[in-house]
mmCIF file of N, CA and C in Angstrom:
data_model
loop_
_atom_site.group_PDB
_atom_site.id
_atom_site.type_symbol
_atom_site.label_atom_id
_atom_site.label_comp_id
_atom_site.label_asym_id
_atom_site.label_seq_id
_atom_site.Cartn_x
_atom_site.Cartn_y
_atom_site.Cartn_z
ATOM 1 N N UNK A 1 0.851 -1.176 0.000
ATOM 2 C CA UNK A 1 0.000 0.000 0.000
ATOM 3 C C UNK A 1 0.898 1.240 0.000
ATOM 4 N N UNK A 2 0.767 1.856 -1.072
ATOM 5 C CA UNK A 2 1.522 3.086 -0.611
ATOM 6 C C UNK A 2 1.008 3.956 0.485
ATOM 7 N N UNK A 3 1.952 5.257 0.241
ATOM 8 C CA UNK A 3 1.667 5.939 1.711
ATOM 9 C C UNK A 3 0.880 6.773 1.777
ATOM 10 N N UNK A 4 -0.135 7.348 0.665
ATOM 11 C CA UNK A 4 -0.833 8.326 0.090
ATOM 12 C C UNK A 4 -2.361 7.352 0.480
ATOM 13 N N UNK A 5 -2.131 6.152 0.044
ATOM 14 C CA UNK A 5 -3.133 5.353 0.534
ATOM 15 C C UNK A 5 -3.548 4.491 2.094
ATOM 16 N N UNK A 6 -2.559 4.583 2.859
ATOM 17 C CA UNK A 6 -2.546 4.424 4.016
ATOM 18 C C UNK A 6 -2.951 5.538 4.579
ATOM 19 N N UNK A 7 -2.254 7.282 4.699
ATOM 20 C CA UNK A 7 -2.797 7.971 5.077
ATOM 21 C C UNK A 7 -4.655 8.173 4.776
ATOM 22 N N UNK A 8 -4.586 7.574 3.672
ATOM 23 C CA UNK A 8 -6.307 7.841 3.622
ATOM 24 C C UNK A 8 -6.942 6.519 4.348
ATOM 25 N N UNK A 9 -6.291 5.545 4.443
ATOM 26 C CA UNK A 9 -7.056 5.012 5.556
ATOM 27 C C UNK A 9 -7.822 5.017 7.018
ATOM 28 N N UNK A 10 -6.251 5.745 6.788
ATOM 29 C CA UNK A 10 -5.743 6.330 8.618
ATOM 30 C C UNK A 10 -6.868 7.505 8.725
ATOM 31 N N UNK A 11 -6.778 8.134 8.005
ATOM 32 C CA UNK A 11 -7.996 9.121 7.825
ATOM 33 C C UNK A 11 -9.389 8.747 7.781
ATOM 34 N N UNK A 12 -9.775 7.617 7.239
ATOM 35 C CA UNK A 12 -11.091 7.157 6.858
ATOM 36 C C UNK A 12 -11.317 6.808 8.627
ATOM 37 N N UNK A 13 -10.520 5.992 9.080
ATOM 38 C CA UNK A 13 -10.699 5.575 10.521
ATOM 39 C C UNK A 13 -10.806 5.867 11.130
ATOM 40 N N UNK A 14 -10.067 7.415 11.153
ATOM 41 C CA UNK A 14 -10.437 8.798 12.390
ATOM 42 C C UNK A 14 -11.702 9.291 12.441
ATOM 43 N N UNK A 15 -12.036 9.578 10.973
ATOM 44 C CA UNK A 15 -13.322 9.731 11.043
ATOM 45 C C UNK A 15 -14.753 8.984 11.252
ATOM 46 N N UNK A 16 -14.191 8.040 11.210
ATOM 47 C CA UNK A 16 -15.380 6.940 11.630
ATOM 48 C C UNK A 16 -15.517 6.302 13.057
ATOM 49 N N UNK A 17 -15.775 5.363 13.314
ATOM 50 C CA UNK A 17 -15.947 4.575 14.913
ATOM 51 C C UNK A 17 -14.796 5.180 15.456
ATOM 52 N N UNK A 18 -15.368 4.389 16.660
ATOM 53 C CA UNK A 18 -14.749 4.455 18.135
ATOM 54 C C UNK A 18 -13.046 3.753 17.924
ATOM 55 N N UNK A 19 -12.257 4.345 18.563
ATOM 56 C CA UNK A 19 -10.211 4.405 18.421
ATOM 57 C C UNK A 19 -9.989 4.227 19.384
ATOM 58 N N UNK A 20 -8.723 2.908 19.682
ATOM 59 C CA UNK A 20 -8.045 3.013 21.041
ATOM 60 C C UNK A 20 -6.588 4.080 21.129
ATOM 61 N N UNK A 21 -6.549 4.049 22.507
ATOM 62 C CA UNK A 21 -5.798 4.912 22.748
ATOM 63 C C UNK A 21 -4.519 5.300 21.591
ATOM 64 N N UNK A 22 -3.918 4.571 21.481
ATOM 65 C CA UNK A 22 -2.916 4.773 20.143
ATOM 66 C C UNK A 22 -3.419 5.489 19.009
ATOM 67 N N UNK A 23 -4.602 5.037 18.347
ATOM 68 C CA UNK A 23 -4.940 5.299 16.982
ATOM 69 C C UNK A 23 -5.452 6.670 17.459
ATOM 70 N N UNK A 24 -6.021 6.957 18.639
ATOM 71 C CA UNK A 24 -5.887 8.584 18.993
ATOM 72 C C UNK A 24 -5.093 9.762 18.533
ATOM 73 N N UNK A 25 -3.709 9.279 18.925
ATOM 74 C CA UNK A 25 -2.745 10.081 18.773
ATOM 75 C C UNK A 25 -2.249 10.603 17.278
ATOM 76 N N UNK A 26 -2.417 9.195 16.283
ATOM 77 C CA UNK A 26 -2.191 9.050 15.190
ATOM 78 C C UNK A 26 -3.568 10.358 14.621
ATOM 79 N N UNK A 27 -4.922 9.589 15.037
ATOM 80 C CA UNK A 27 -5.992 10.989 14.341
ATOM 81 C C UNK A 27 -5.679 12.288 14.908
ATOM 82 N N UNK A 28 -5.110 12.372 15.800
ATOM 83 C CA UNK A 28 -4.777 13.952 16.491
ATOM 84 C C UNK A 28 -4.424 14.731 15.185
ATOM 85 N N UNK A 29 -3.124 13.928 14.594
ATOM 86 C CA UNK A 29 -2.675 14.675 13.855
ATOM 87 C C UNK A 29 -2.975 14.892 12.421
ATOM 88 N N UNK A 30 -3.724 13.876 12.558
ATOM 89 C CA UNK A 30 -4.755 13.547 11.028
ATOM 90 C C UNK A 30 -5.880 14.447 10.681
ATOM 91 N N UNK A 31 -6.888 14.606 11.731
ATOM 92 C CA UNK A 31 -8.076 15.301 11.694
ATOM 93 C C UNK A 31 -8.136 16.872 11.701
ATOM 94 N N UNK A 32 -6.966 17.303 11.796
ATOM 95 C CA UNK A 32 -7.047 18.924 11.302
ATOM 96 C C UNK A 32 -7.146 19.057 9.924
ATOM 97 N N UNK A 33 -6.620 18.048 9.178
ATOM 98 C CA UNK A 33 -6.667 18.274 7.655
ATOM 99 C C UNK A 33 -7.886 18.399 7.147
ATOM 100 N N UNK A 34 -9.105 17.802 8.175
ATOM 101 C CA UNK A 34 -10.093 17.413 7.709
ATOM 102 C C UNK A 34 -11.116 18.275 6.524
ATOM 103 N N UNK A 35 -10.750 19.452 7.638
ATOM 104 C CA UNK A 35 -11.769 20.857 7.027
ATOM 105 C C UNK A 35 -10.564 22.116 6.577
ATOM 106 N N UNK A 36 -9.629 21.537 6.128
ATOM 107 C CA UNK A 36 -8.516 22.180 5.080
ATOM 108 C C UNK A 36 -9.052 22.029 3.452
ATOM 109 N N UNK A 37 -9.631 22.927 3.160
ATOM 110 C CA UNK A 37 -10.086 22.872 2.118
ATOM 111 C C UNK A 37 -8.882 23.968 1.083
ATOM 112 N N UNK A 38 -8.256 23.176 -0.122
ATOM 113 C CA UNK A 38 -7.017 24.290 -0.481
ATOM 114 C C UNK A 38 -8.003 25.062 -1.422
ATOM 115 N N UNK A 39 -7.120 26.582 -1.743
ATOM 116 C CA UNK A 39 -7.652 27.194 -2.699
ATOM 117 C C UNK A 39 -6.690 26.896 -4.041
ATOM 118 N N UNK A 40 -7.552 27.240 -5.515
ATOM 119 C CA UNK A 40 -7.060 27.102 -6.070
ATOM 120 C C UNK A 40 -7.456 27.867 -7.141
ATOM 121 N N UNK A 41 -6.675 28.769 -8.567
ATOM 122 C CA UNK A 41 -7.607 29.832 -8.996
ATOM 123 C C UNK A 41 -7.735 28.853 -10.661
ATOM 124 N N UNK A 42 -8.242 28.184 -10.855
ATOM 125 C CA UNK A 42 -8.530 27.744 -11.853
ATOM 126 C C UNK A 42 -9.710 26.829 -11.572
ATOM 127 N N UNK A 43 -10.756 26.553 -11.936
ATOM 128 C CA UNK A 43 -11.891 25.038 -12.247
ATOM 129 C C UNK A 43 -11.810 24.482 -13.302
ATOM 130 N N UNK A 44 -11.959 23.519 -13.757
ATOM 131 C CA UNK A 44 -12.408 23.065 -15.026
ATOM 132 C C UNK A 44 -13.246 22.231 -15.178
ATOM 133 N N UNK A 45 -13.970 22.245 -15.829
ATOM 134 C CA UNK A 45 -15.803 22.002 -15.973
ATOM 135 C C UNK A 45 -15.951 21.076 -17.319
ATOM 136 N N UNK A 46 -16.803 20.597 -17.358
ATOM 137 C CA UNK A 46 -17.371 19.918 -18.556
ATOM 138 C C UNK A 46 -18.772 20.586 -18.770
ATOM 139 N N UNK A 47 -19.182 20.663 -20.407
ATOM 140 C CA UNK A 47 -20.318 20.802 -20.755
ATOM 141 C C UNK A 47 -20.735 19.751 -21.884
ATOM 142 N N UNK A 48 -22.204 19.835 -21.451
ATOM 143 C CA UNK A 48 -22.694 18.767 -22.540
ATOM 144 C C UNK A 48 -24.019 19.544 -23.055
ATOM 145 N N UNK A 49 -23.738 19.461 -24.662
ATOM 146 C CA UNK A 49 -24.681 20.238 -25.470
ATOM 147 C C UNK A 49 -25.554 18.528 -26.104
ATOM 148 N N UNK A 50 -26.623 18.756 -25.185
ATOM 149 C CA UNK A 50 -27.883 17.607 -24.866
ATOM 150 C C UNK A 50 -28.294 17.596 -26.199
ATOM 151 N N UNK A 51 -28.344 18.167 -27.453
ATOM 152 C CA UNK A 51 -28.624 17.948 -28.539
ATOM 153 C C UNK A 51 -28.147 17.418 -29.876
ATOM 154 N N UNK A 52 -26.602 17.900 -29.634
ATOM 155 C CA UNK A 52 -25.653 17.603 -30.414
ATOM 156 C C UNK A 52 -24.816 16.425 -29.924
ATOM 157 N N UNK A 53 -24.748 15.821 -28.042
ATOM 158 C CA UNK A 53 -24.043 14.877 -27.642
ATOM 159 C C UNK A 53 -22.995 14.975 -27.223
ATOM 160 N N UNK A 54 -22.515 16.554 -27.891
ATOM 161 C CA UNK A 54 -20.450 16.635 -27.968
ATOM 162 C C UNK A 54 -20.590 17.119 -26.422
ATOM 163 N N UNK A 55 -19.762 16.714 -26.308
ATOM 164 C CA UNK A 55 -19.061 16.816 -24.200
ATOM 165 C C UNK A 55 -17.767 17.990 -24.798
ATOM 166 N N UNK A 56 -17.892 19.358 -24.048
ATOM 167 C CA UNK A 56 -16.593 19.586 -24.374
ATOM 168 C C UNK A 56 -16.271 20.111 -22.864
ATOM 169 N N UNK A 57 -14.827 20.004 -22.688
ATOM 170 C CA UNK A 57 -14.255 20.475 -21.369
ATOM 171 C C UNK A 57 -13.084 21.859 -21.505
ATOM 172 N N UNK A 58 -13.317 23.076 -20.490
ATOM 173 C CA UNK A 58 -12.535 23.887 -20.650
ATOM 174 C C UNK A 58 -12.365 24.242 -18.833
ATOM 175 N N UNK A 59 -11.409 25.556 -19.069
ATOM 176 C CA UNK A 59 -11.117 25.688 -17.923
ATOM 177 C C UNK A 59 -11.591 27.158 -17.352
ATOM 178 N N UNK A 60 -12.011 27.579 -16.230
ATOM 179 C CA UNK A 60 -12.731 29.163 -16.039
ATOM 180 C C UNK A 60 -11.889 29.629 -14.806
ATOM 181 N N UNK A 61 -10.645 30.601 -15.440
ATOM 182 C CA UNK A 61 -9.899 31.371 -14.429
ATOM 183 C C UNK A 61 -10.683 31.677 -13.140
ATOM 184 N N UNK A 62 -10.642 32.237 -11.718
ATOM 185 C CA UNK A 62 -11.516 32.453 -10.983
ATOM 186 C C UNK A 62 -11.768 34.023 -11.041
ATOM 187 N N UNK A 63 -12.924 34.636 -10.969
ATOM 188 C CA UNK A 63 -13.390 35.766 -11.399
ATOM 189 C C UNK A 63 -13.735 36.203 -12.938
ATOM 190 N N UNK A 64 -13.161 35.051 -14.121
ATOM 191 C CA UNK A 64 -13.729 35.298 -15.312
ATOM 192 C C UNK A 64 -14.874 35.018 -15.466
ATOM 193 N N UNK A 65 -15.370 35.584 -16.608
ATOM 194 C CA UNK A 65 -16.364 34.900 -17.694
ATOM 195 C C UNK A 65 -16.324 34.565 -19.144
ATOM 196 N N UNK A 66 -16.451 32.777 -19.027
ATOM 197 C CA UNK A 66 -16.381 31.948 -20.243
ATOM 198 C C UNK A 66 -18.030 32.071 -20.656
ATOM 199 N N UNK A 67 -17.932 31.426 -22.047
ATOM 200 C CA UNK A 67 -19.132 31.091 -22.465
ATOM 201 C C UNK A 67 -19.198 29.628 -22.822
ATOM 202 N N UNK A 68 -20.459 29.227 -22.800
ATOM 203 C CA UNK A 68 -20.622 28.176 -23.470
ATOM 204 C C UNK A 68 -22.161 27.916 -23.611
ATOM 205 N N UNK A 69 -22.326 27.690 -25.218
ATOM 206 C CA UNK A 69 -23.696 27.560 -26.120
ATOM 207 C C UNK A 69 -24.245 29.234 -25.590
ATOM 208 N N UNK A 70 -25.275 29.181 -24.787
ATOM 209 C CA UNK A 70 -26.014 30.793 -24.553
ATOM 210 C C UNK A 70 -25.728 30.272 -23.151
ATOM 211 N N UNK A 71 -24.580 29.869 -22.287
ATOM 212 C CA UNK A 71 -24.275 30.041 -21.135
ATOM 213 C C UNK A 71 -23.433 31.019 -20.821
ATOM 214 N N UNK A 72 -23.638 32.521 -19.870
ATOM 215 C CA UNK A 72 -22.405 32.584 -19.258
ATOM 216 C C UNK A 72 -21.736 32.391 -18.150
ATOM 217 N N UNK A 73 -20.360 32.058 -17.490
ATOM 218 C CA UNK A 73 -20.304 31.013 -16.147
ATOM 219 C C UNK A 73 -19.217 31.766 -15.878
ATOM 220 N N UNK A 74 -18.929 31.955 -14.415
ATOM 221 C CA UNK A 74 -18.603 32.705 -13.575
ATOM 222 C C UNK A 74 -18.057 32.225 -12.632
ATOM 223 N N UNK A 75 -16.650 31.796 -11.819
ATOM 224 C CA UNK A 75 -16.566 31.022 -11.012
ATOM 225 C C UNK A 75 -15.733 32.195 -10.039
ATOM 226 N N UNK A 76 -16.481 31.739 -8.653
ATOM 227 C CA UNK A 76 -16.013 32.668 -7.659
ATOM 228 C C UNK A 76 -14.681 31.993 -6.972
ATOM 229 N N UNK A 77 -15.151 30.838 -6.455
ATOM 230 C CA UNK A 77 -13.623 29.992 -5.596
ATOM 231 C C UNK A 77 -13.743 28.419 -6.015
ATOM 232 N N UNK A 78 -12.547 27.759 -6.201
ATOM 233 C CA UNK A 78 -12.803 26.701 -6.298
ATOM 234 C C UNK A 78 -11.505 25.915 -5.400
ATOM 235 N N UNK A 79 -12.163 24.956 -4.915
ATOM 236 C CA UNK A 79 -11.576 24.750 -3.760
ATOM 237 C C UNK A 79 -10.879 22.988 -3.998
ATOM 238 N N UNK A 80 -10.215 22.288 -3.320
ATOM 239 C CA UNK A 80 -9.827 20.869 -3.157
ATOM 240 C C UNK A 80 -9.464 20.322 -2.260
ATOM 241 N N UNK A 81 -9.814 19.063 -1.854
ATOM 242 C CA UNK A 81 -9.234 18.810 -0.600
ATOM 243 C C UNK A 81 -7.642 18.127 -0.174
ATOM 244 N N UNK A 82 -6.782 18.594 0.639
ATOM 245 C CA UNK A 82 -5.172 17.895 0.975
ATOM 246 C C UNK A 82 -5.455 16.445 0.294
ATOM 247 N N UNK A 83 -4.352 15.838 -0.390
ATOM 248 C CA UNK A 83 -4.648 14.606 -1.254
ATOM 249 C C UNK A 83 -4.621 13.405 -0.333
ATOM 250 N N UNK A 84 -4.381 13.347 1.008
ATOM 251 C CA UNK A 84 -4.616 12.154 2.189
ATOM 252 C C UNK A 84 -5.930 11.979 2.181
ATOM 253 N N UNK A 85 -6.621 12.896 1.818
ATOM 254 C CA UNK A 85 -8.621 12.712 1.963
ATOM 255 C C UNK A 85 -8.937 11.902 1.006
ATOM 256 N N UNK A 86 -10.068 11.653 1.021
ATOM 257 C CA UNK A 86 -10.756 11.357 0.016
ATOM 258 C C UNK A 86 -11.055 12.618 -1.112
ATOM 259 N N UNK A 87 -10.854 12.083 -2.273
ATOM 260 C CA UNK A 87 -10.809 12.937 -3.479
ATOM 261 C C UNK A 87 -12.327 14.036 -3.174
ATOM 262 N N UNK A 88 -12.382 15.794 -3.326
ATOM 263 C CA UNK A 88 -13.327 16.240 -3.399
ATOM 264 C C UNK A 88 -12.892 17.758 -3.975
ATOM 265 N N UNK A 89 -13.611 17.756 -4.810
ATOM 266 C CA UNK A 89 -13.461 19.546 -5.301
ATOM 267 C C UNK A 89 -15.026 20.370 -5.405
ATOM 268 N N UNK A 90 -15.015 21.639 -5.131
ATOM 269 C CA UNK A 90 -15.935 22.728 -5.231
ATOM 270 C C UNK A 90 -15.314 23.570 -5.373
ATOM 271 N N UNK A 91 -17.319 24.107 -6.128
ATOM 272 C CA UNK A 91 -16.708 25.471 -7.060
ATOM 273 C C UNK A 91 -17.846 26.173 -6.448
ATOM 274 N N UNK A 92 -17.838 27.573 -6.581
ATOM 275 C CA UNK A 92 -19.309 28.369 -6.651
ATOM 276 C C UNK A 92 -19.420 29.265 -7.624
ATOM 277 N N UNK A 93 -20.517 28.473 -8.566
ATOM 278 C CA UNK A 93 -20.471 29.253 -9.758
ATOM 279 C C UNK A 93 -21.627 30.335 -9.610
ATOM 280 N N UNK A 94 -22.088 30.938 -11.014
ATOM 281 C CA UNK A 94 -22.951 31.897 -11.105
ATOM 282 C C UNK A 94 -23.150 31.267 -12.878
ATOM 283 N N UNK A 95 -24.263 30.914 -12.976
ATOM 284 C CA UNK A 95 -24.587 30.801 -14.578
ATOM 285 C C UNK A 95 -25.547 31.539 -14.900
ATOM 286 N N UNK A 96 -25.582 32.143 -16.398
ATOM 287 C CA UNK A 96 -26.554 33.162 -16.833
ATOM 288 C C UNK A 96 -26.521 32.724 -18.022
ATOM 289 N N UNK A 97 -27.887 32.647 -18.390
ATOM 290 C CA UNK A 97 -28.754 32.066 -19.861
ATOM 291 C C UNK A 97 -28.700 33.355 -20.781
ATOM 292 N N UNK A 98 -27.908 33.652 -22.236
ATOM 293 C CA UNK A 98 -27.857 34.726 -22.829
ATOM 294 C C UNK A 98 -28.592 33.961 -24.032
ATOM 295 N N UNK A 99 -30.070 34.177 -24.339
ATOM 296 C CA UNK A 99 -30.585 33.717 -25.476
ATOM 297 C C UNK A 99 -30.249 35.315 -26.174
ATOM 298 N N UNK A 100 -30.160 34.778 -27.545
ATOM 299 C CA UNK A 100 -30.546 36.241 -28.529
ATOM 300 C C UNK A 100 -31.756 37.197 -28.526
ATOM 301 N N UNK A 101 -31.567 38.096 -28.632
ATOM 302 C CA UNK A 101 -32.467 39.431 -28.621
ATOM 303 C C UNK A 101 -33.435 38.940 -27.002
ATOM 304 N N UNK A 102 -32.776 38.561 -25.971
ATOM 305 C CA UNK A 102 -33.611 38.370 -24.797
ATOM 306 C C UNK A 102 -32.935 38.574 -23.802
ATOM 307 N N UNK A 103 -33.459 38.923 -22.898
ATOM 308 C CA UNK A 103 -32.697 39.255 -21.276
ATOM 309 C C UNK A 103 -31.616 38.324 -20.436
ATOM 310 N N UNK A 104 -30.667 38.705 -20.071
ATOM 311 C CA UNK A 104 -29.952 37.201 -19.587
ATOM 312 C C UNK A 104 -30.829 36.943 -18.210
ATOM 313 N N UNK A 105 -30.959 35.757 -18.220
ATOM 314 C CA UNK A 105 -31.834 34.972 -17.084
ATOM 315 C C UNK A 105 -30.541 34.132 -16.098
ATOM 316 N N UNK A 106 -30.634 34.564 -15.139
ATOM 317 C CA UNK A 106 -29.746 34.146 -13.559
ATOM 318 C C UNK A 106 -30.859 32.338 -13.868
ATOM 319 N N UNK A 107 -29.461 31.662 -14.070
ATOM 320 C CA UNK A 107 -29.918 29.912 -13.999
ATOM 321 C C UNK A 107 -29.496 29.422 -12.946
ATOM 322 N N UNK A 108 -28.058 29.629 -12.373
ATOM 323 C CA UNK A 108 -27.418 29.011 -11.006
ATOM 324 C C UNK A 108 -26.732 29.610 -10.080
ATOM 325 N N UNK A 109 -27.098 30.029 -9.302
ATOM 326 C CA UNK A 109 -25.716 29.974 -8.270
ATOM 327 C C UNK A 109 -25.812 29.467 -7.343
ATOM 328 N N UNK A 110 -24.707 29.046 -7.110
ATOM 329 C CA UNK A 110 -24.446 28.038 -6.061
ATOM 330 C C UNK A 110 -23.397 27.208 -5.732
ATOM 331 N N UNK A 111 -23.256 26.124 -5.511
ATOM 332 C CA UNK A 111 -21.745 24.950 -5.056
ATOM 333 C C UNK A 111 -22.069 23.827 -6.117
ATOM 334 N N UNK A 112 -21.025 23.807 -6.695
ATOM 335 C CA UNK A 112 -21.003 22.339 -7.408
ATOM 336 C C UNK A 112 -20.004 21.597 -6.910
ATOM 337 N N UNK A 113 -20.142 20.486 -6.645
ATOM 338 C CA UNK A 113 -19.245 19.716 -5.903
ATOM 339 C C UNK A 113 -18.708 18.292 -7.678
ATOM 340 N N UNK A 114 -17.629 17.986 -7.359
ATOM 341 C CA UNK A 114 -17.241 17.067 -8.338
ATOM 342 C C UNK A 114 -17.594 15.711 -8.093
ATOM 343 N N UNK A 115 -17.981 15.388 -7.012
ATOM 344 C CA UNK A 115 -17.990 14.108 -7.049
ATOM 345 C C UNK A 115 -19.827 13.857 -6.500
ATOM 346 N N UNK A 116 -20.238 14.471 -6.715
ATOM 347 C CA UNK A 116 -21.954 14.552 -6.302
ATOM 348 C C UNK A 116 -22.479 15.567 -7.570
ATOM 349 N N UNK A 117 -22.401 15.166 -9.005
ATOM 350 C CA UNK A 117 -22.790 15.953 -9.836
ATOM 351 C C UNK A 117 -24.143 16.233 -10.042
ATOM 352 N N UNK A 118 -25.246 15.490 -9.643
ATOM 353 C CA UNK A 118 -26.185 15.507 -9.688
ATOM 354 C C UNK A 118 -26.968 16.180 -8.389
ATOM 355 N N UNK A 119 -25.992 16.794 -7.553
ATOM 356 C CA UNK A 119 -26.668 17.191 -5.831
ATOM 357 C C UNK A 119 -26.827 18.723 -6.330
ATOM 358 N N UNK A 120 -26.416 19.527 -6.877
ATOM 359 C CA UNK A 120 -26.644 20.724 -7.434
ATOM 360 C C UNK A 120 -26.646 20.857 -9.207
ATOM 361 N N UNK A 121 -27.800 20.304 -9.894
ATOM 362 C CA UNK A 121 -27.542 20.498 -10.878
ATOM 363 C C UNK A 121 -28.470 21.546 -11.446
ATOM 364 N N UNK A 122 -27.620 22.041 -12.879
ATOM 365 C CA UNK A 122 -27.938 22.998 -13.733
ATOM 366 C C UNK A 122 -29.410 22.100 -14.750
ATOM 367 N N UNK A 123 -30.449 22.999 -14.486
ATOM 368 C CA UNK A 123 -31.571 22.643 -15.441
ATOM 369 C C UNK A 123 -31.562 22.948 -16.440
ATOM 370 N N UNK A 124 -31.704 22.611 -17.296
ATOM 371 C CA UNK A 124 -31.511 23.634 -19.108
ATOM 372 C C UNK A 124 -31.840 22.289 -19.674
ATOM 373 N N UNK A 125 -32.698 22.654 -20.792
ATOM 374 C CA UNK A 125 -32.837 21.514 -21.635
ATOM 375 C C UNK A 125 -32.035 21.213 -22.883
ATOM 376 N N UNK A 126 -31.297 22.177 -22.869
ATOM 377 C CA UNK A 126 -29.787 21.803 -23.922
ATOM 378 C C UNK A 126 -28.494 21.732 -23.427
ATOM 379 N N UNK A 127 -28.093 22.243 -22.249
ATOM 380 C CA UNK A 127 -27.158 22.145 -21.817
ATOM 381 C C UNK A 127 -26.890 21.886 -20.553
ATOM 382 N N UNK A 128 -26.001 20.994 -20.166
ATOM 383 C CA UNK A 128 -25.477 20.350 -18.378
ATOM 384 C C UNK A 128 -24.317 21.107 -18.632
ATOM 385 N N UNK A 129 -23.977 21.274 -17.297
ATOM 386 C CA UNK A 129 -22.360 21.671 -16.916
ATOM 387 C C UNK A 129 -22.320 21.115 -15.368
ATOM 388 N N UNK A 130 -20.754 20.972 -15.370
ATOM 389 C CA UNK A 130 -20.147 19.620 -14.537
ATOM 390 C C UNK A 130 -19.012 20.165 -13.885
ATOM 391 N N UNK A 131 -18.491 20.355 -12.744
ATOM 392 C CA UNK A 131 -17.255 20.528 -12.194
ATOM 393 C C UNK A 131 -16.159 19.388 -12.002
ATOM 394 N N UNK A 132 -15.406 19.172 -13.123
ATOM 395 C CA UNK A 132 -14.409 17.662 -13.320
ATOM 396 C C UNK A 132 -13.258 18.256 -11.520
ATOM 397 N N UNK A 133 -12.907 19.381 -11.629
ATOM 398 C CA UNK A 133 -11.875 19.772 -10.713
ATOM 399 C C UNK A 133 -11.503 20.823 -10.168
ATOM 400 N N UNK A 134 -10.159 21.268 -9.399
ATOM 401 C CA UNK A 134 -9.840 22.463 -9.623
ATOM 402 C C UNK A 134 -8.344 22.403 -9.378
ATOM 403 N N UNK A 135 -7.713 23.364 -10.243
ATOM 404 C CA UNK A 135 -6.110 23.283 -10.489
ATOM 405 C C UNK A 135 -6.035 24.462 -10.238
ATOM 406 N N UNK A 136 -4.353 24.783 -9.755
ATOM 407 C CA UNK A 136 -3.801 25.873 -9.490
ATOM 408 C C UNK A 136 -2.630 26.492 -10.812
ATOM 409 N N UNK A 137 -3.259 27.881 -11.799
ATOM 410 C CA UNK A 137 -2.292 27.618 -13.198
ATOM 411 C C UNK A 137 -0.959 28.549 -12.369
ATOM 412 N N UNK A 138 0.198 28.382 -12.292
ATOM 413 C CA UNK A 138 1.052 29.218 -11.840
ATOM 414 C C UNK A 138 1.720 30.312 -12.756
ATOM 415 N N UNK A 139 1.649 31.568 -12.720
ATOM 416 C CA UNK A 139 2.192 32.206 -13.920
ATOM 417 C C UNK A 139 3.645 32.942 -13.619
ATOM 418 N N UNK A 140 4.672 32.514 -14.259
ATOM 419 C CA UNK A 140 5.934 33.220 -14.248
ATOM 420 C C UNK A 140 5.985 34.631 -14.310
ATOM 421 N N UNK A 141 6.092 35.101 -13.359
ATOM 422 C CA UNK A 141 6.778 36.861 -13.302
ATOM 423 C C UNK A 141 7.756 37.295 -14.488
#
């Protein structure tokens, strides 16, 4: 087992049942990570245009606005958890419906989580969007 996978054991165990004295000491130092959520200024999302089938995936700096089909998407923070956890990323987006010659209509805001895609989803009958992650892009000075 490697050690990336042991720590997530060790982790799974802290958080669950009852620990003897030893395995105490071990979660002491485990369970602060718990609610370490990192920041990171990049998301990258998937969309699926429900008519055409094509899945395409891009990435939304934090504070831009991308488009996609008559979506525009907006990502405020997107977050990940220390890699000893169990795998989890969030975002909080803002989506706005830009049909032609019509008002943009507020569709989402809220938390999308990556691994519960369906616990906050976007309604639209042509288009889903998906939070695959979130990466940190580093830019050279």
């Amino acid at each position: 087992m490697s050690q990336v996978g042991l720590l997530r054991t060790i982790a799974s165990v802290c958080m669950g049942a009852s620990i003897n004295l030893q395995a105490f000491d071990v979660c002491a130092q485990i369970l602060p990570l718990k609610n370490e959520w990192r920041q990171h200024n990049v998301a990258v999302l998937q969309g699926l245009n429900k008519v055409t089938g094509r899945i395409t995936s891009f990435e939304v700096m934090i504070g831009h606005i991308v488009s996609f089909g008559t979506f525009r998407i907006r990502v405020d923070t997107c977050q990940d958890l220390p890699p000893i956890l169990p795998p989890e990323s969030a975002a909080f987006l803002h989506i706005e419906d830009q049909l032609p010659d019509e008002e943009i209509c507020d569709l989402f805001t809220g938390w999308m989580f990556a691994s519960s895609v369906s616990l906050h989803a976007v309604e639209h009958p042509i288009y889903s969007i998906w939070l695959i992650s979130c990466r940190s892009n580093f830019i050279d000075d």
